[in-house]
Coordinates of C-alpha atoms in Angstrom, one line a residue:
M220 CA 0.0 0.0 0.0
Q221 CA 1.7 3.3 -1.1
A222 CA 0.8 6.7 0.0
Q223 CA 0.6 9.9 -2.0
V224 CA 2.1 12.7 0.1
T225 CA 2.1 16.4 0.2
F226 CA 4.1 18.8 2.4
S227 CA 3.1 21.6 4.7
K228 CA 4.5 23.5 7.7
C229 CA 3.6 22.1 11.1
D230 CA 1.1 24.3 12.9
A231 CA 2.2 23.1 16.4
S232 CA 3.0 25.7 19.1
S233 CA 6.0 27.9 18.5
G234 CA 9.4 26.9 19.7
N235 CA 13.1 27.6 19.4
T236 CA 14.1 27.6 15.8
E237 CA 17.7 26.9 16.3
R238 CA 19.1 23.6 15.1
L239 CA 18.4 20.7 17.5
S240 CA 21.5 18.8 18.5
A241 CA 21.4 15.0 18.5
F242 CA 21.0 15.2 22.3
L243 CA 18.2 17.7 22.2
F244 CA 16.4 15.7 19.5
A245 CA 16.5 12.6 21.6
F246 CA 15.4 14.4 24.7
I247 CA 12.4 16.0 23.0
I248 CA 11.3 12.8 21.4
S249 CA 11.7 10.8 24.6
A250 CA 9.5 13.3 26.5
F251 CA 7.1 13.4 23.5
S252 CA 6.8 9.6 23.4
V253 CA 6.5 9.1 27.1
L254 CA 4.0 11.9 27.7
F255 CA 1.5 10.7 25.1
A256 CA 1.9 7.0 25.8
V257 CA 0.0 7.6 29.1
R258 CA -3.7 7.5 29.1
N259 CA -5.6 10.7 30.1
T260 CA -7.5 9.9 33.3
F261 CA -10.0 12.7 32.4
G262 CA -11.0 10.9 29.2
D263 CA -9.6 13.4 26.7
D264 CA -8.6 12.0 23.3
Y265 CA -4.8 12.2 23.5
A266 CA -4.4 11.0 19.9
S267 CA -5.2 14.6 18.9
E268 CA -2.5 15.9 21.3
L269 CA 0.4 13.9 19.9
T270 CA 1.4 16.7 17.5
K271 CA 2.0 19.2 20.3
G272 CA 5.5 17.8 21.1
I273 CA 6.7 18.4 17.5
P274 CA 9.1 21.3 16.9
S275 CA 7.4 24.2 15.1
D276 CA 9.8 24.2 12.2
A277 CA 9.2 20.6 11.3
I278 CA 7.5 19.9 8.0
E279 CA 4.4 17.7 7.9
I280 CA 4.2 14.9 5.3
K281 CA 0.5 14.3 4.8
S282 CA -0.5 10.7 3.8
D283 CA -3.8 9.4 2.6
T284 CA -2.8 5.8 3.4
Q285 CA -4.7 3.8 6.1
F286 CA -2.9 0.6 7.1
L287 CA -4.8 -2.5 8.2
F288 CA -3.8 -3.8 11.6
A289 CA -4.8 -7.5 11.2
K290 CA -3.4 -11.0 11.6
G291 CA -0.8 -11.9 9.0
V292 CA -0.5 -8.4 7.5
G293 CA 2.8 -6.8 7.0
P294 CA 5.4 -5.6 6.8
E295 CA 3.9 -2.6 5.0
S296 CA 5.7 0.3 3.4
L297 CA 5.2 4.1 3.3
K298 CA 7.2 5.9 0.5
L299 CA 7.8 9.5 1.3
G300 CA 9.6 10.4 -2.0
K301 CA 12.3 13.1 -2.2
L302 CA 13.1 15.1 0.9
E303 CA 15.6 17.8 1.4
T304 CA 18.6 17.5 3.8
G305 CA 18.8 19.7 6.8
K306 CA 15.1 19.7 7.5
M307 CA 13.0 17.8 10.0
Y308 CA 9.9 16.0 8.9
W309 CA 6.9 14.4 10.6
A310 CA 3.9 12.4 9.7
R311 CA 0.7 10.9 11.1
I312 CA 0.5 7.2 10.2
H313 CA -3.1 6.0 10.2
F314 CA -4.3 2.4 10.8
I315 CA -7.6 0.5 11.2
N316 CA -8.3 -2.2 13.8
M317 CA -9.4 -5.2 11.7
F318 CA -9.7 -7.5 14.7
D319 CA -13.1 -8.3 16.3
V320 CA -12.0 -7.1 19.7
P321 CA -10.7 -3.8 21.0
F322 CA -7.1 -3.1 21.9
H323 CA -4.7 -0.4 22.7
L324 CA -1.1 0.0 21.6
E325 CA 1.2 -1.5 24.2
K326 CA 4.5 -0.3 22.7
I327 CA 6.0 1.3 19.6
H328 CA 9.6 0.8 18.4
S329 CA 11.7 2.4 15.7
S330 CA 14.7 0.7 14.1
C331 CA 17.0 3.8 14.4
G332 CA 17.4 6.8 16.6
C333 CA 16.9 9.1 13.6
L334 CA 13.3 8.0 13.5
A335 CA 11.2 8.7 16.6
A336 CA 7.6 7.7 17.2
A337 CA 4.9 8.5 19.7
R338 CA 1.5 6.8 20.3
S339 CA -1.7 7.2 22.2
N340 CA -2.9 4.6 24.8
D341 CA -6.5 5.0 23.8
I342 CA -8.7 1.9 23.3
I343 CA -9.3 1.2 19.6
K344 CA -12.6 -0.5 18.9
P345 CA -13.1 -3.1 16.1
R346 CA -13.0 -1.3 12.7
G347 CA -11.9 1.8 14.7
K348 CA -9.4 4.2 13.3
S349 CA -6.3 5.6 15.0
F350 CA -2.9 6.9 14.2
F351 CA 0.6 7.3 15.7
V352 CA 3.2 10.0 14.9
V353 CA 6.8 9.6 13.5
L354 CA 9.4 12.3 13.5
I355 CA 12.4 12.1 11.1
K356 CA 15.6 13.7 12.3
P357 CA 17.4 16.0 9.7
Q358 CA 19.7 14.1 7.4
L359 CA 22.8 15.9 6.0
K360 CA 23.9 13.7 3.0
D361 CA 22.4 12.3 -0.2
V362 CA 21.1 9.0 1.1
A363 CA 18.4 6.5 0.5
Y364 CA 16.6 6.5 3.8
A365 CA 14.9 3.2 5.0
K366 CA 13.8 2.8 8.6
S367 CA 11.1 0.8 10.2
V368 CA 8.6 1.4 13.0
T369 CA 6.7 -1.4 14.7
I370 CA 3.6 -1.0 16.8
T371 CA 2.5 -3.8 19.1
S372 CA -1.0 -4.2 20.7
D373 CA -1.7 -5.3 24.3
R374 CA -2.8 -8.6 22.8
G375 CA 0.7 -9.2 21.3
D376 CA -0.2 -8.5 17.6
A377 CA 2.3 -6.4 15.7
L378 CA 2.4 -4.2 12.6
Q379 CA 5.7 -3.2 11.0
I380 CA 5.9 -0.3 8.5
L381 CA 9.0 0.4 6.5
I382 CA 9.4 4.2 5.9
T383 CA 11.5 5.1 2.9
A384 CA 12.7 8.4 1.3
D385 CA 15.4 9.8 -0.9
F386 CA 17.2 12.7 0.8
E387 CA 18.8 15.2 -1.6
Q388 CA 21.3 18.0 -0.8
P389 CA 20.4 21.5 -2.1
F390 CA 24.2 22.1 -2.7
E391 CA 26.8 20.0 -4.4
L392 CA 30.6 20.2 -4.7
V393 CA 31.7 20.2 -8.3
E394 CA 35.2 18.8 -7.5
R395 CA 34.9 15.5 -5.8
V396 CA 38.6 14.5 -5.8
I397 CA 41.7 16.7 -5.4
R398 CA 44.8 15.0 -6.8
L399 CA 48.1 16.3 -5.6
G400 CA 51.3 16.4 -7.7
N401 CA 54.8 17.6 -7.0
A402 CA 54.1 21.3 -7.6
V403 CA 54.4 23.6 -4.6
N404 CA 51.3 25.5 -5.5
D405 CA 49.2 22.3 -5.2
S406 CA 48.9 23.2 -1.5
K407 CA 46.3 25.8 -2.5
V408 CA 43.5 24.8 -4.8
P409 CA 40.1 26.2 -5.9
L410 CA 36.8 24.5 -5.3
T411 CA 33.2 25.3 -6.4
V412 CA 30.0 24.8 -4.5
K413 CA 26.9 24.8 -6.7
C414 CA 23.3 25.4 -5.6
K415 CA 20.8 22.8 -6.8
G416 CA 17.8 24.1 -4.8
M417 CA 16.7 27.5 -6.3
S418 CA 15.2 28.6 -3.0
W419 CA 18.7 28.7 -1.6
S420 CA 20.3 30.7 -4.4
D421 CA 20.1 34.0 -2.6
S422 CA 20.9 32.6 0.8
K423 CA 23.9 33.5 2.9
I424 CA 25.7 30.3 3.8
E425 CA 28.7 29.4 5.9
I426 CA 31.0 26.6 4.9
E427 CA 33.4 24.9 7.3
S428 CA 35.8 21.9 7.4
S429 CA 34.7 19.3 9.9
T430 CA 37.8 17.1 9.6
G431 CA 40.6 19.6 9.5
H432 CA 42.3 17.9 6.5
T433 CA 42.0 21.3 4.6
R434 CA 41.7 25.0 5.6
I435 CA 39.2 27.3 3.9
L436 CA 40.9 30.6 3.1
G437 CA 37.9 32.3 1.5
V438 CA 34.3 31.8 0.3
E439 CA 33.0 34.1 -2.4
K440 CA 29.5 34.2 -4.0
V441 CA 29.4 34.5 -7.8
P442 CA 26.7 37.1 -8.5
T443 CA 25.7 35.8 -11.9
L444 CA 25.7 32.2 -11.0
D445 CA 24.2 30.1 -8.2
E446 CA 27.8 29.2 -7.1
W447 CA 30.2 29.9 -4.4
K448 CA 34.0 29.8 -5.1
L449 CA 36.2 28.4 -2.4
A450 CA 39.9 28.9 -1.9
I451 CA 41.3 26.1 0.2
E452 CA 44.7 25.3 1.6
I453 CA 46.0 21.7 2.1
P454 CA 48.3 21.7 5.2
E455 CA 51.7 20.0 5.1
E456 CA 50.5 17.2 7.4
S457 CA 47.6 16.4 5.1
R458 CA 49.9 16.5 2.1
R459 CA 52.3 14.1 3.9
L460 CA 49.5 11.7 4.7
A461 CA 48.3 11.8 1.1
K462 CA 51.8 11.1 -0.2
S463 CA 52.1 8.1 2.1
G464 CA 49.3 6.5 0.0
L465 CA 46.3 7.4 2.2
R466 CA 43.1 8.7 0.6
L467 CA 41.9 11.5 2.9
T468 CA 38.2 12.1 3.1
E469 CA 37.3 15.7 3.8
I470 CA 33.8 16.8 4.9
F471 CA 32.5 20.4 4.5
T472 CA 29.4 21.4 6.5
V473 CA 27.1 24.0 5.0
K474 CA 25.1 26.1 7.4
D475 CA 22.3 28.6 6.7
Q476 CA 23.4 31.8 8.4
S477 CA 19.9 33.2 8.9
S478 CA 18.7 30.2 10.9
N479 CA 22.1 28.9 12.1
K480 CA 21.1 25.4 11.0
L481 CA 23.1 22.8 9.2
V482 CA 21.9 22.3 5.6
C483 CA 24.1 19.4 4.4
E484 CA 27.5 17.9 4.3
L485 CA 29.7 17.9 1.2
E486 CA 32.4 15.2 0.9
F487 CA 35.5 15.0 -1.3
S488 CA 38.8 13.3 -1.1
V489 CA 42.4 14.4 -1.2
E490 CA 45.0 12.0 -2.7
D491 CA 48.4 12.0 -4.3
S492 CA 48.4 10.4 -7.7
S493 CA 52.1 10.0 -7.7
S494 CA 52.3 8.0 -4.4
F495 CA 52.6 4.3 -4.1
I496 CA 52.4 2.0 -1.1
C497 CA 53.4 -1.7 -0.9
K498 CA 51.5 -4.2 1.3
P499 CA 52.7 -6.1 3.2
S500 CA 55.6 -3.8 4.0
T501 CA 57.6 -6.9 4.9
V502 CA 57.8 -9.4 2.0
K503 CA 58.9 -12.9 2.6
L504 CA 60.8 -14.6 -0.3
A505 CA 61.4 -18.3 -0.9
L506 CA 64.1 -20.0 -3.0
T507 CA 62.6 -21.6 -6.1
E508 CA 63.9 -22.9 -9.4
D509 CA 63.4 -19.3 -10.7
G510 CA 65.4 -17.8 -7.8
W511 CA 64.1 -16.0 -4.8
V512 CA 60.4 -15.1 -5.2
G513 CA 58.0 -13.2 -3.0
K514 CA 54.5 -11.7 -3.6
A515 CA 53.2 -8.3 -2.7
T516 CA 50.5 -5.7 -3.7
L517 CA 51.1 -2.2 -4.9
F518 CA 48.5 0.6 -4.4
G519 CA 49.0 3.6 -6.7
D520 CA 48.2 5.1 -10.1
W521 CA 50.4 3.5 -12.8
Q522 CA 49.3 6.2 -15.4
S523 CA 51.2 8.8 -13.5
L524 CA 54.4 6.9 -14.2
E525 CA 53.9 6.6 -18.0
F526 CA 54.9 3.0 -17.6
D527 CA 53.7 0.3 -20.0
G528 CA 56.2 -2.5 -19.3
K529 CA 56.0 -5.6 -17.3
K530 CA 59.0 -5.3 -15.0
L531 CA 60.4 -2.7 -12.6
P532 CA 63.9 -2.7 -11.1
V533 CA 64.2 -3.3 -7.3
E534 CA 67.3 -2.2 -5.4
A535 CA 67.8 -3.8 -1.9
S536 CA 70.5 -3.2 0.7
D537 CA 71.3 -4.8 4.1
K538 CA 72.6 -3.1 7.3
E539 CA 76.1 -3.2 6.0
K540 CA 75.0 -1.4 2.8
N541 CA 75.6 -4.4 0.7
V542 CA 73.4 -4.0 -2.4
I543 CA 71.6 -6.6 -4.5
N544 CA 69.4 -5.9 -7.5
G545 CA 66.2 -7.7 -8.6
E546 CA 63.0 -6.9 -10.4
A547 CA 59.3 -6.6 -9.7
R548 CA 57.2 -8.5 -12.3
I549 CA 53.7 -7.1 -12.7
I550 CA 51.2 -10.1 -12.6
R551 CA 47.9 -8.2 -12.7
S552 CA 46.7 -4.6 -12.5
I553 CA 43.2 -3.3 -11.9
G554 CA 42.8 0.4 -11.4
R555 CA 45.1 1.5 -8.5
V556 CA 45.7 -2.1 -7.3
T557 CA 48.6 -4.1 -8.8
S558 CA 49.8 -7.6 -7.9
I559 CA 53.6 -8.1 -8.2
E560 CA 56.2 -10.8 -7.8
L561 CA 59.7 -9.8 -6.5
H562 CA 62.5 -11.8 -8.1
F563 CA 66.2 -12.1 -7.1
G564 CA 68.9 -14.4 -8.5
H565 CA 70.0 -17.7 -6.8
S566 CA 73.5 -16.7 -5.7
K567 CA 72.5 -13.7 -3.6
P568 CA 71.3 -13.3 -1.0
T569 CA 71.7 -16.3 1.4
F570 CA 69.2 -17.9 3.6
G571 CA 68.0 -15.8 6.6
Q572 CA 69.3 -12.5 5.3
S573 CA 67.2 -9.3 5.7
F574 CA 67.2 -6.3 3.3
S575 CA 65.4 -3.0 2.9
A576 CA 64.4 -2.2 -0.7
T577 CA 63.4 0.6 -3.0
L578 CA 61.1 0.0 -6.1
R579 CA 62.0 2.3 -9.0
C580 CA 60.6 3.3 -12.4
G581 CA 63.4 4.9 -14.4
E582 CA 65.0 7.5 -12.2
K583 CA 61.8 7.8 -10.0
E584 CA 61.6 6.1 -6.7
I585 CA 58.1 4.6 -6.4
C586 CA 58.1 3.4 -2.9
D587 CA 60.1 1.7 -0.1
L588 CA 59.7 -1.8 1.2
K589 CA 60.5 -2.0 4.9
E590 CA 62.0 -5.5 4.7
L591 CA 62.8 -8.3 2.3
L592 CA 63.1 -11.5 4.3
F593 CA 64.8 -14.4 2.6
I594 CA 63.4 -17.3 4.5
G595 CA 64.2 -20.5 2.6
G596 CA 62.9 -22.6 -0.3
K597 CA 61.3 -25.7 -1.5

């Protein structure tokens, strides 16, 4: 059973319009759920009072669906369609008692803390109608939302409803990956934030880094476009981590200055296309008919090397600076992941020796291997 939904502002009593923190959200909903789960001793219909605990800036999703609470029914689904990040939503979910006896809802449970639910404890007669209320916490990323809520009667019967939606961000980051090279000016790069939601095009927004991998030097609105130009700096520590082979994930938060609310999170990565890393860092080699052989995996972008061969030279040295030369044979390469075999001749080294090594492509050092351990053979 699928609902058709429309959106409207909640007409509940006024409240603080500042962004609810995760703690405050949990506190409000906890009180909201407990308060209206208790039956009114004066006989008032508390079902109509459930909406009073909802923040005034929440947006109501109106549904014309009535779910049947009956034996063997469910799980059901309620599709809410496209929703915007940074906003709180709520809905009344209506159901009909299809049993021949009255009941009241004993408990209500949601599958996630980002979906809160409240119920009335009123008696629902056979073929009687009632509803409960769900409140969806603001989401900050493009995400396919899928959470469930389960209501259980005092007779032990249960109805589960899967609530789905597609959250969309009103802003997007044009550049999703920053690839560093060897140039010094790579520490400062431009980025562009584009507005997808026209209602936000004239808004004043604040953009901040939530991870600290980058520093925002300036944000400038382009008057003729629904865009903001960012100048960011990549600190030396982040550059060093990227050069070690790590892919850094940076998250920018976008805040509406007029309401001081978070609107969305924008994610991109920082990586060094010229960096390579070998795993494991200690490679064990065994003596075979083909010489000393060991296997490893390289992570890095081969296109940055302009290399189209099948072998790379390896230079290894021990603590006494004795040098031996071998080669890395490329077995298989998929994207940034390459399987290699390290090969050295029969005569050197000898059993039990340990070397450090450097993998090269032409004059360029690709990466270092912590240890080559020659452990024996067949």
